[in-house]
Amino acid sequence: MSGITGKVIAITGASDGIGAATAELLAARGARVVLGARRADRLAQVAHRITGAGGEAAFLPTDVTRRDELAALTALARSRFGRLDVLVSNAGIGPISPFADLHVDEWDAMIDVNLKGVLHGIAAALPIFREQGAGHFVNVVSVAGLAVRPGMAVYGATKNAVRTISEGLRQESAGAYRVTVVSPGFVRTDFTDTIPNAELRASLAAVKDRIAIPAASIGEAIAYAIAQPPAVDVNDIAVRATAQD
Ligand SMILES: NC(=O)c1ccc[n+]([C@@H]2O[C@H](COP(=O)([O-])OP(=O)(O)OC[C@H]3O[C@@H](n4cnc5c(N)ncnc54)[C@H](OP(=O)(O)O)[C@@H]3O)[C@@H](O)[C@H]2O)c1
């Protein structure tokens, strides 16, 4: 299947930010979207906006740290829409801090959501893609994995781990599925609000206010990769503010 129209696309972290904007953009272009995140009320609002605009959407409260909940999300795609064409693993958290602050629980949480959450998505979708003989993994990583900055090492490490996993997944695909990583720069979402270190939170919020790009810019990059003909696999896209260093 070429293009976006009619594709069944599951998106994690679809209750807010990049995930919600991507879901709305893809649905507006004819995709049938399946939305996952923890907050059911926010998912319902996104789904309501999509169906109100004439699109098709289903949603299921999903915590990506739970393997069974990813399996339930991909199963919903099949039971509601008959197949799964794309899994966008977008759910992520960034409670970044300098190592000296010893926010060890946040290090664990970033590994659980940003890294293990993506692996749970692969485990849920891979058998479906192999059975169908087609499918597409889109993993949202970060430019923070491309250039290491103080305070961002654990976060960047989780994103670079997903980059490595994605390349391995691609090499093992034998033509059965496509794999794309998308690396956003500063995007205008609430992502920085959970940074525990006040100084770091304030400095990144100031940069965000100055240069951040809209969440839909990342949705456009994801849409570009999905829309390519089946024989074309767009593997790696970075999307930054023009003014970002
Ligand atoms: N904003 C940026 O500047 C930026 C830059 C580079 C990369 N990114 C990446 O882009 C992705 C989306 O970030 P965003 O900016 O859109 O952030 P956001 O507005 O904070 O949205 C994060 C999304 O992830 C979901 N989420 C968090 N923990 C989850 C869990 N355990 N299970 C399921 N869903 C979970 C949240 O939903 P619930 O709370 O409802 O679960 C929410 O929908 C992340 O992977 C992030 O690392 C963002």
PDB file of C-alpha atoms and ligand atoms in Angstrom:
ATOM      1  CA  MET A   1       0.000   0.000   0.000  1.00  0.00           C
ATOM      2  CA  SER A   2       1.386   3.415  -1.010  1.00  0.00           C
ATOM      3  CA  GLY A   3       0.677   6.797   0.511  1.00  0.00           C
ATOM      4  CA  ILE A   4      -1.181   7.492   3.752  1.00  0.00           C
ATOM      5  CA  THR A   5      -4.862   7.065   2.845  1.00  0.00           C
ATOM      6  CA  GLY A   6      -6.360   3.930   4.381  1.00  0.00           C
ATOM      7  CA  LYS A   7      -3.275   2.985   6.396  1.00  0.00           C
ATOM      8  CA  VAL A   8      -3.855   1.847   9.970  1.00  0.00           C
ATOM      9  CA  ILE A   9      -1.385   3.728  12.156  1.00  0.00           C
ATOM     10  CA  ALA A  10      -0.934   3.169  15.905  1.00  0.00           C
ATOM     11  CA  ILE A  11       0.743   6.020  17.778  1.00  0.00           C
ATOM     12  CA  THR A  12       2.027   5.967  21.356  1.00  0.00           C
ATOM     13  CA  GLY A  13       2.149   9.160  23.374  1.00  0.00           C
ATOM     14  CA  ALA A  14      -0.817  10.335  21.316  1.00  0.00           C
ATOM     15  CA  SER A  15      -2.535  12.227  24.138  1.00  0.00           C
ATOM     16  CA  ASP A  16      -0.414  15.368  23.761  1.00  0.00           C
ATOM     17  CA  GLY A  17       2.381  17.173  21.942  1.00  0.00           C
ATOM     18  CA  ILE A  18       4.017  15.547  18.929  1.00  0.00           C
ATOM     19  CA  GLY A  19       1.931  12.347  19.137  1.00  0.00           C
ATOM     20  CA  ALA A  20      -1.416  14.173  19.155  1.00  0.00           C
ATOM     21  CA  ALA A  21      -0.353  16.558  16.365  1.00  0.00           C
ATOM     22  CA  THR A  22       0.916  13.636  14.269  1.00  0.00           C
ATOM     23  CA  ALA A  23      -2.305  11.688  14.794  1.00  0.00           C
ATOM     24  CA  GLU A  24      -4.424  14.645  13.677  1.00  0.00           C
ATOM     25  CA  LEU A  25      -2.229  15.306  10.645  1.00  0.00           C
ATOM     26  CA  LEU A  26      -2.202  11.658   9.504  1.00  0.00           C
ATOM     27  CA  ALA A  27      -5.955  11.260  10.083  1.00  0.00           C
ATOM     28  CA  ALA A  28      -6.595  14.404   8.037  1.00  0.00           C
ATOM     29  CA  ARG A  29      -4.692  12.673   5.195  1.00  0.00           C
ATOM     30  CA  GLY A  30      -6.869   9.570   5.371  1.00  0.00           C
ATOM     31  CA  ALA A  31      -5.082   7.325   7.888  1.00  0.00           C
ATOM     32  CA  ARG A  32      -7.102   5.332  10.410  1.00  0.00           C
ATOM     33  CA  VAL A  33      -5.325   6.084  13.685  1.00  0.00           C
ATOM     34  CA  VAL A  34      -5.130   4.097  16.909  1.00  0.00           C
ATOM     35  CA  LEU A  35      -4.095   6.267  19.826  1.00  0.00           C
ATOM     36  CA  GLY A  36      -2.263   5.098  22.953  1.00  0.00           C
ATOM     37  CA  ALA A  37      -1.071   6.944  26.096  1.00  0.00           C
ATOM     38  CA  ARG A  38      -1.884   6.776  29.798  1.00  0.00           C
ATOM     39  CA  ARG A  39      -4.442   9.637  30.066  1.00  0.00           C
ATOM     40  CA  ALA A  40      -7.752   8.334  28.725  1.00  0.00           C
ATOM     41  CA  ASP A  41      -9.473  11.742  28.933  1.00  0.00           C
ATOM     42  CA  ARG A  42      -6.807  13.375  26.741  1.00  0.00           C
ATOM     43  CA  LEU A  43      -6.910  10.499  24.243  1.00  0.00           C
ATOM     44  CA  ALA A  44     -10.693  10.849  24.035  1.00  0.00           C
ATOM     45  CA  GLN A  45     -10.308  14.568  23.273  1.00  0.00           C
ATOM     46  CA  VAL A  46      -7.811  13.904  20.458  1.00  0.00           C
ATOM     47  CA  ALA A  47     -10.022  11.124  19.017  1.00  0.00           C
ATOM     48  CA  HIS A  48     -13.060  13.419  19.254  1.00  0.00           C
ATOM     49  CA  ARG A  49     -11.260  16.162  17.316  1.00  0.00           C
ATOM     50  CA  ILE A  50     -10.284  13.638  14.617  1.00  0.00           C
ATOM     51  CA  THR A  51     -13.739  12.118  14.195  1.00  0.00           C
ATOM     52  CA  GLY A  52     -15.309  15.588  14.364  1.00  0.00           C
ATOM     53  CA  ALA A  53     -13.161  16.550  11.364  1.00  0.00           C
ATOM     54  CA  GLY A  54     -14.369  13.450   9.458  1.00  0.00           C
ATOM     55  CA  GLY A  55     -11.464  11.144  10.307  1.00  0.00           C
ATOM     56  CA  GLU A  56     -11.310   7.676  11.856  1.00  0.00           C
ATOM     57  CA  ALA A  57      -9.767   7.053  15.271  1.00  0.00           C
ATOM     58  CA  ALA A  58      -9.785   4.526  18.089  1.00  0.00           C
ATOM     59  CA  PHE A  59      -7.980   4.820  21.390  1.00  0.00           C
ATOM     60  CA  LEU A  60      -6.892   2.708  24.328  1.00  0.00           C
ATOM     61  CA  PRO A  61      -5.241   3.789  27.594  1.00  0.00           C
ATOM     62  CA  THR A  62      -1.716   2.417  27.212  1.00  0.00           C
ATOM     63  CA  ASP A  63       1.340   2.563  29.447  1.00  0.00           C
ATOM     64  CA  VAL A  64       4.321   1.694  27.240  1.00  0.00           C
ATOM     65  CA  THR A  65       6.253   0.367  30.224  1.00  0.00           C
ATOM     66  CA  ARG A  66       3.744  -2.517  30.217  1.00  0.00           C
ATOM     67  CA  ARG A  67       4.328  -5.031  27.444  1.00  0.00           C
ATOM     68  CA  ASP A  68       0.762  -6.388  27.630  1.00  0.00           C
ATOM     69  CA  GLU A  69      -0.666  -2.898  27.053  1.00  0.00           C
ATOM     70  CA  LEU A  70       1.293  -2.470  23.794  1.00  0.00           C
ATOM     71  CA  ALA A  71       0.029  -5.874  22.705  1.00  0.00           C
ATOM     72  CA  ALA A  72      -3.519  -4.702  23.464  1.00  0.00           C
ATOM     73  CA  LEU A  73      -2.982  -1.499  21.435  1.00  0.00           C
ATOM     74  CA  THR A  74      -1.803  -3.361  18.321  1.00  0.00           C
ATOM     75  CA  ALA A  75      -4.615  -5.902  18.809  1.00  0.00           C
ATOM     76  CA  LEU A  76      -7.097  -3.011  18.832  1.00  0.00           C
ATOM     77  CA  ALA A  77      -5.758  -1.856  15.458  1.00  0.00           C
ATOM     78  CA  ARG A  78      -6.483  -5.304  14.022  1.00  0.00           C
ATOM     79  CA  SER A  79      -9.875  -5.810  15.664  1.00  0.00           C
ATOM     80  CA  ARG A  80     -11.136  -2.312  14.758  1.00  0.00           C
ATOM     81  CA  PHE A  81      -9.494  -1.739  11.371  1.00  0.00           C
ATOM     82  CA  GLY A  82      -8.354  -5.233  10.236  1.00  0.00           C
ATOM     83  CA  ARG A  83      -4.588  -4.640  10.094  1.00  0.00           C
ATOM     84  CA  LEU A  84      -1.645  -2.590  11.382  1.00  0.00           C
ATOM     85  CA  ASP A  85       0.453  -0.750   8.820  1.00  0.00           C
ATOM     86  CA  VAL A  86       2.572   1.548  11.001  1.00  0.00           C
ATOM     87  CA  LEU A  87       3.573   1.771  14.663  1.00  0.00           C
ATOM     88  CA  VAL A  88       4.797   5.239  15.666  1.00  0.00           C
ATOM     89  CA  SER A  89       6.674   4.794  18.964  1.00  0.00           C
ATOM     90  CA  ASN A  90       6.584   8.378  20.146  1.00  0.00           C
ATOM     91  CA  ALA A  91       5.862   8.156  23.901  1.00  0.00           C
ATOM     92  CA  GLY A  92       8.774   9.634  25.797  1.00  0.00           C
ATOM     93  CA  ILE A  93       9.799  11.515  28.898  1.00  0.00           C
ATOM     94  CA  GLY A  94      12.713  13.857  29.571  1.00  0.00           C
ATOM     95  CA  PRO A  95      13.219  14.524  33.296  1.00  0.00           C
ATOM     96  CA  ILE A  96      16.825  15.439  32.578  1.00  0.00           C
ATOM     97  CA  SER A  97      19.340  16.551  35.239  1.00  0.00           C
ATOM     98  CA  PRO A  98      23.067  16.691  35.887  1.00  0.00           C
ATOM     99  CA  PHE A  99      24.527  13.414  37.197  1.00  0.00           C
ATOM    100  CA  ALA A 100      25.491  15.157  40.461  1.00  0.00           C
ATOM    101  CA  ASP A 101      21.788  15.563  41.345  1.00  0.00           C
ATOM    102  CA  LEU A 102      21.531  11.746  41.499  1.00  0.00           C
ATOM    103  CA  HIS A 103      17.947  11.615  40.241  1.00  0.00           C
ATOM    104  CA  VAL A 104      18.301   7.860  39.896  1.00  0.00           C
ATOM    105  CA  ASP A 105      14.551   7.206  39.771  1.00  0.00           C
ATOM    106  CA  GLU A 106      14.312   9.515  36.739  1.00  0.00           C
ATOM    107  CA  TRP A 107      17.204   7.676  35.034  1.00  0.00           C
ATOM    108  CA  ASP A 108      15.227   4.453  35.522  1.00  0.00           C
ATOM    109  CA  ALA A 109      12.003   6.045  34.289  1.00  0.00           C
ATOM    110  CA  MET A 110      13.658   7.310  31.065  1.00  0.00           C
ATOM    111  CA  ILE A 111      15.049   3.830  30.376  1.00  0.00           C
ATOM    112  CA  ASP A 112      11.648   2.249  31.081  1.00  0.00           C
ATOM    113  CA  VAL A 113       9.612   4.610  28.874  1.00  0.00           C
ATOM    114  CA  ASN A 114      12.018   5.768  26.153  1.00  0.00           C
ATOM    115  CA  LEU A 115      13.888   2.498  25.602  1.00  0.00           C
ATOM    116  CA  LYS A 116      11.896  -0.430  26.984  1.00  0.00           C
ATOM    117  CA  GLY A 117       8.666   1.173  25.793  1.00  0.00           C
ATOM    118  CA  VAL A 118       9.956   1.058  22.206  1.00  0.00           C
ATOM    119  CA  LEU A 119      11.072  -2.567  22.625  1.00  0.00           C
ATOM    120  CA  HIS A 120       7.586  -3.450  23.868  1.00  0.00           C
ATOM    121  CA  GLY A 121       6.180  -1.873  20.712  1.00  0.00           C
ATOM    122  CA  ILE A 122       8.563  -3.893  18.535  1.00  0.00           C
ATOM    123  CA  ALA A 123       7.534  -7.101  20.342  1.00  0.00           C
ATOM    124  CA  ALA A 124       3.872  -6.292  19.771  1.00  0.00           C
ATOM    125  CA  ALA A 125       4.071  -5.215  16.122  1.00  0.00           C
ATOM    126  CA  LEU A 126       6.827  -7.381  14.630  1.00  0.00           C
ATOM    127  CA  PRO A 127       4.798 -10.626  14.450  1.00  0.00           C
ATOM    128  CA  ILE A 128       1.962  -8.703  12.778  1.00  0.00           C
ATOM    129  CA  PHE A 129       4.281  -7.104  10.204  1.00  0.00           C
ATOM    130  CA  ARG A 130       5.899 -10.461   9.423  1.00  0.00           C
ATOM    131  CA  GLU A 131       2.517 -12.123   9.022  1.00  0.00           C
ATOM    132  CA  GLN A 132       1.294  -9.324   6.734  1.00  0.00           C
ATOM    133  CA  GLY A 133       4.604  -9.231   4.840  1.00  0.00           C
ATOM    134  CA  ALA A 134       4.601  -5.443   5.340  1.00  0.00           C
ATOM    135  CA  GLY A 135       4.720  -2.856   8.076  1.00  0.00           C
ATOM    136  CA  HIS A 136       6.566   0.234   9.234  1.00  0.00           C
ATOM    137  CA  PHE A 137       8.213   1.146  12.540  1.00  0.00           C
ATOM    138  CA  VAL A 138       8.604   4.889  13.121  1.00  0.00           C
ATOM    139  CA  ASN A 139      10.608   5.648  16.258  1.00  0.00           C
ATOM    140  CA  VAL A 140      10.766   9.203  17.605  1.00  0.00           C
ATOM    141  CA  VAL A 141      14.235   9.807  19.045  1.00  0.00           C
ATOM    142  CA  SER A 142      15.987  13.183  19.501  1.00  0.00           C
ATOM    143  CA  VAL A 143      18.812  15.392  18.314  1.00  0.00           C
ATOM    144  CA  ALA A 144      19.876  15.098  21.982  1.00  0.00           C
ATOM    145  CA  GLY A 145      21.268  11.723  20.902  1.00  0.00           C
ATOM    146  CA  LEU A 146      23.283  13.328  18.103  1.00  0.00           C
ATOM    147  CA  ALA A 147      25.144  15.841  20.294  1.00  0.00           C
ATOM    148  CA  VAL A 148      25.712  15.149  23.988  1.00  0.00           C
ATOM    149  CA  ARG A 149      25.015  18.098  26.314  1.00  0.00           C
ATOM    150  CA  PRO A 150      25.508  18.404  30.101  1.00  0.00           C
ATOM    151  CA  GLY A 151      22.435  17.139  31.947  1.00  0.00           C
ATOM    152  CA  MET A 152      21.109  15.257  28.940  1.00  0.00           C
ATOM    153  CA  ALA A 153      23.341  12.171  28.859  1.00  0.00           C
ATOM    154  CA  VAL A 154      20.859   9.583  30.178  1.00  0.00           C
ATOM    155  CA  TYR A 155      18.037  10.957  28.040  1.00  0.00           C
ATOM    156  CA  GLY A 156      20.320  11.052  24.971  1.00  0.00           C
ATOM    157  CA  ALA A 157      21.543   7.531  25.759  1.00  0.00           C
ATOM    158  CA  THR A 158      17.988   6.165  25.703  1.00  0.00           C
ATOM    159  CA  LYS A 159      17.411   7.848  22.349  1.00  0.00           C
ATOM    160  CA  ASN A 160      20.704   6.575  20.903  1.00  0.00           C
ATOM    161  CA  ALA A 161      19.860   3.081  22.117  1.00  0.00           C
ATOM    162  CA  VAL A 162      16.632   3.306  20.117  1.00  0.00           C
ATOM    163  CA  ARG A 163      18.656   4.559  17.123  1.00  0.00           C
ATOM    164  CA  THR A 164      20.890   1.462  17.363  1.00  0.00           C
ATOM    165  CA  ILE A 165      17.918  -0.876  17.839  1.00  0.00           C
ATOM    166  CA  SER A 166      16.195   0.674  14.832  1.00  0.00           C
ATOM    167  CA  GLU A 167      19.191   0.071  12.574  1.00  0.00           C
ATOM    168  CA  GLY A 168      19.454  -3.548  13.757  1.00  0.00           C
ATOM    169  CA  LEU A 169      15.738  -4.005  13.202  1.00  0.00           C
ATOM    170  CA  ARG A 170      16.079  -2.613   9.675  1.00  0.00           C
ATOM    171  CA  GLN A 171      18.955  -4.946   8.856  1.00  0.00           C
ATOM    172  CA  GLU A 172      16.918  -7.950  10.000  1.00  0.00           C
ATOM    173  CA  SER A 173      13.798  -6.959   8.081  1.00  0.00           C
ATOM    174  CA  ALA A 174      14.646  -8.833   4.850  1.00  0.00           C
ATOM    175  CA  GLY A 175      12.160  -6.602   3.079  1.00  0.00           C
ATOM    176  CA  ALA A 176       9.288  -7.464   5.423  1.00  0.00           C
ATOM    177  CA  TYR A 177       8.949  -4.004   6.999  1.00  0.00           C
ATOM    178  CA  ARG A 178      10.401  -0.479   6.996  1.00  0.00           C
ATOM    179  CA  VAL A 179      12.160   1.348   9.858  1.00  0.00           C
ATOM    180  CA  THR A 180      12.408   5.109  10.320  1.00  0.00           C
ATOM    181  CA  VAL A 181      13.901   7.194  13.123  1.00  0.00           C
ATOM    182  CA  VAL A 182      12.873  10.831  13.428  1.00  0.00           C
ATOM    183  CA  SER A 183      15.034  13.145  15.561  1.00  0.00           C
ATOM    184  CA  PRO A 184      13.248  16.327  16.666  1.00  0.00           C
ATOM    185  CA  GLY A 185      15.078  19.402  17.890  1.00  0.00           C
ATOM    186  CA  PHE A 186      13.250  21.843  20.196  1.00  0.00           C
ATOM    187  CA  VAL A 187       9.503  21.380  19.682  1.00  0.00           C
ATOM    188  CA  ARG A 188       6.769  23.534  21.230  1.00  0.00           C
ATOM    189  CA  THR A 189       5.218  21.021  23.674  1.00  0.00           C
ATOM    190  CA  ASP A 190       5.051  20.612  27.474  1.00  0.00           C
ATOM    191  CA  PHE A 191       7.974  18.187  27.320  1.00  0.00           C
ATOM    192  CA  THR A 192      10.373  20.313  29.400  1.00  0.00           C
ATOM    193  CA  ASP A 193       7.866  20.867  32.236  1.00  0.00           C
ATOM    194  CA  THR A 194       8.893  17.680  34.074  1.00  0.00           C
ATOM    195  CA  ILE A 195      12.595  18.565  34.336  1.00  0.00           C
ATOM    196  CA  PRO A 196      13.335  18.312  38.074  1.00  0.00           C
ATOM    197  CA  ASN A 197      16.379  20.618  38.037  1.00  0.00           C
ATOM    198  CA  ALA A 198      14.931  24.152  38.214  1.00  0.00           C
ATOM    199  CA  GLU A 199      17.928  25.830  36.602  1.00  0.00           C
ATOM    200  CA  LEU A 200      17.989  23.440  33.641  1.00  0.00           C
ATOM    201  CA  ARG A 201      14.182  23.629  33.287  1.00  0.00           C
ATOM    202  CA  ALA A 202      14.273  27.439  33.160  1.00  0.00           C
ATOM    203  CA  SER A 203      17.125  27.602  30.668  1.00  0.00           C
ATOM    204  CA  LEU A 204      15.541  25.072  28.303  1.00  0.00           C
ATOM    205  CA  ALA A 205      12.118  26.737  28.630  1.00  0.00           C
ATOM    206  CA  ALA A 206      13.739  30.029  27.582  1.00  0.00           C
ATOM    207  CA  VAL A 207      15.290  28.400  24.499  1.00  0.00           C
ATOM    208  CA  LYS A 208      11.962  26.735  23.709  1.00  0.00           C
ATOM    209  CA  ASP A 209      10.117  30.065  23.939  1.00  0.00           C
ATOM    210  CA  ARG A 210      12.638  31.606  21.566  1.00  0.00           C
ATOM    211  CA  ILE A 211      13.102  28.985  18.848  1.00  0.00           C
ATOM    212  CA  ALA A 212      10.888  25.886  19.235  1.00  0.00           C
ATOM    213  CA  ILE A 213       9.072  24.607  16.130  1.00  0.00           C
ATOM    214  CA  PRO A 214       5.445  23.393  16.050  1.00  0.00           C
ATOM    215  CA  ALA A 215       4.678  19.735  16.848  1.00  0.00           C
ATOM    216  CA  ALA A 216       3.096  19.375  13.406  1.00  0.00           C
ATOM    217  CA  SER A 217       6.575  19.863  11.844  1.00  0.00           C
ATOM    218  CA  ILE A 218       7.520  16.468  13.249  1.00  0.00           C
ATOM    219  CA  GLY A 219       4.185  15.061  12.069  1.00  0.00           C
ATOM    220  CA  GLU A 220       5.058  16.246   8.542  1.00  0.00           C
ATOM    221  CA  ALA A 221       8.383  14.358   8.658  1.00  0.00           C
ATOM    222  CA  ILE A 222       6.626  11.203   9.856  1.00  0.00           C
ATOM    223  CA  ALA A 223       3.981  11.605   7.137  1.00  0.00           C
ATOM    224  CA  TYR A 224       6.725  11.963   4.499  1.00  0.00           C
ATOM    225  CA  ALA A 225       8.334   8.661   5.537  1.00  0.00           C
ATOM    226  CA  ILE A 226       4.991   6.823   5.659  1.00  0.00           C
ATOM    227  CA  ALA A 227       3.843   8.179   2.287  1.00  0.00           C
ATOM    228  CA  GLN A 228       6.790   6.765   0.297  1.00  0.00           C
ATOM    229  CA  PRO A 229       6.185   3.807  -2.036  1.00  0.00           C
ATOM    230  CA  PRO A 230       6.643   0.385  -0.340  1.00  0.00           C
ATOM    231  CA  ALA A 231      10.098  -0.144  -1.906  1.00  0.00           C
ATOM    232  CA  VAL A 232      11.419   3.117  -0.398  1.00  0.00           C
ATOM    233  CA  ASP A 233      12.495   3.077   3.254  1.00  0.00           C
ATOM    234  CA  VAL A 234      13.295   6.522   4.691  1.00  0.00           C
ATOM    235  CA  ASN A 235      15.580   5.627   7.588  1.00  0.00           C
ATOM    236  CA  ASP A 236      16.685   8.785   9.368  1.00  0.00           C
ATOM    237  CA  ILE A 237      15.297  12.321   9.537  1.00  0.00           C
ATOM    238  CA  ALA A 238      16.350  15.208  11.815  1.00  0.00           C
ATOM    239  CA  VAL A 239      14.056  18.234  12.096  1.00  0.00           C
ATOM    240  CA  ARG A 240      15.376  21.255  14.014  1.00  0.00           C
ATOM    241  CA  ALA A 241      14.552  24.910  14.325  1.00  0.00           C
ATOM    242  CA  THR A 242      16.614  26.836  11.797  1.00  0.00           C
ATOM    243  CA  ALA A 243      18.006  28.837  14.725  1.00  0.00           C
ATOM    244  CA  GLN A 244      18.992  25.778  16.816  1.00  0.00           C
ATOM    245  CA  ASP A 245      22.725  25.270  17.333  1.00  0.00           C
TER     246      ASP A 245
HETATM  247  N1  LIG B   1       9.483  18.467  22.621  1.00  0.00           N
HETATM  248  C1  LIG B   1      10.738  18.385  22.237  1.00  0.00           C
HETATM  249  O1  LIG B   1      11.444  19.402  22.172  1.00  0.00           O
HETATM  250  C2  LIG B   1      11.328  17.055  21.813  1.00  0.00           C
HETATM  251  C3  LIG B   1      12.605  17.052  21.258  1.00  0.00           C
HETATM  252  C4  LIG B   1      13.183  15.853  20.865  1.00  0.00           C
HETATM  253  C5  LIG B   1      12.484  14.668  21.028  1.00  0.00           C
HETATM  254  N2  LIG B   1      11.253  14.676  21.586  1.00  0.00           N
HETATM  255  C6  LIG B   1      10.576  13.379  21.736  1.00  0.00           C
HETATM  256  O2  LIG B   1       9.285  13.459  21.166  1.00  0.00           O
HETATM  257  C7  LIG B   1       8.421  12.540  21.833  1.00  0.00           C
HETATM  258  C8  LIG B   1       7.132  13.250  22.202  1.00  0.00           C
HETATM  259  O3  LIG B   1       7.444  14.316  23.085  1.00  0.00           O
HETATM  260  P1  LIG B   1       6.529  15.628  23.220  1.00  0.00           P
HETATM  261  O4  LIG B   1       7.414  16.795  23.061  1.00  0.00           O
HETATM  262  O5  LIG B   1       5.320  15.508  22.389  1.00  0.00           O
HETATM  263  O6  LIG B   1       6.183  15.521  24.776  1.00  0.00           O
HETATM  264  P2  LIG B   1       4.792  15.656  25.558  1.00  0.00           P
HETATM  265  O7  LIG B   1       3.964  16.749  24.996  1.00  0.00           O
HETATM  266  O8  LIG B   1       5.189  15.669  27.007  1.00  0.00           O
HETATM  267  O9  LIG B   1       4.068  14.269  25.216  1.00  0.00           O
HETATM  268  C9  LIG B   1       4.598  13.060  25.675  1.00  0.00           C
HETATM  269  C10 LIG B   1       3.590  11.970  25.369  1.00  0.00           C
HETATM  270  O10 LIG B   1       4.122  10.729  25.878  1.00  0.00           O
HETATM  271  C11 LIG B   1       3.133  10.110  26.657  1.00  0.00           C
HETATM  272  N3  LIG B   1       3.724   9.245  27.666  1.00  0.00           N
HETATM  273  C12 LIG B   1       4.584   9.557  28.642  1.00  0.00           C
HETATM  274  N4  LIG B   1       4.860   8.466  29.394  1.00  0.00           N
HETATM  275  C13 LIG B   1       4.138   7.444  28.846  1.00  0.00           C
HETATM  276  C14 LIG B   1       3.979   6.079  29.161  1.00  0.00           C
HETATM  277  N5  LIG B   1       4.609   5.500  30.221  1.00  0.00           N
HETATM  278  N6  LIG B   1       3.153   5.316  28.400  1.00  0.00           N
HETATM  279  C15 LIG B   1       2.500   5.870  27.351  1.00  0.00           C
HETATM  280  N7  LIG B   1       2.608   7.158  27.002  1.00  0.00           N
HETATM  281  C16 LIG B   1       3.419   7.940  27.750  1.00  0.00           C
HETATM  282  C17 LIG B   1       2.299  11.238  27.249  1.00  0.00           C
HETATM  283  O11 LIG B   1       0.984  10.792  27.511  1.00  0.00           O
HETATM  284  P3  LIG B   1       0.392  10.384  28.933  1.00  0.00           P
HETATM  285  O12 LIG B   1       0.972  11.303  29.962  1.00  0.00           O
HETATM  286  O13 LIG B   1      -1.088  10.544  28.735  1.00  0.00           O
HETATM  287  O14 LIG B   1       0.796   8.944  29.117  1.00  0.00           O
HETATM  288  C18 LIG B   1       2.265  12.203  26.055  1.00  0.00           C
HETATM  289  O15 LIG B   1       1.218  11.864  25.181  1.00  0.00           O
HETATM  290  C19 LIG B   1       9.199  11.978  23.013  1.00  0.00           C
HETATM  291  O16 LIG B   1       9.701  10.697  22.701  1.00  0.00           O
HETATM  292  C20 LIG B   1      10.358  12.960  23.174  1.00  0.00           C
HETATM  293  O17 LIG B   1      11.497  12.355  23.724  1.00  0.00           O
HETATM  294  C21 LIG B   1      10.645  15.837  21.994  1.00  0.00           C
END
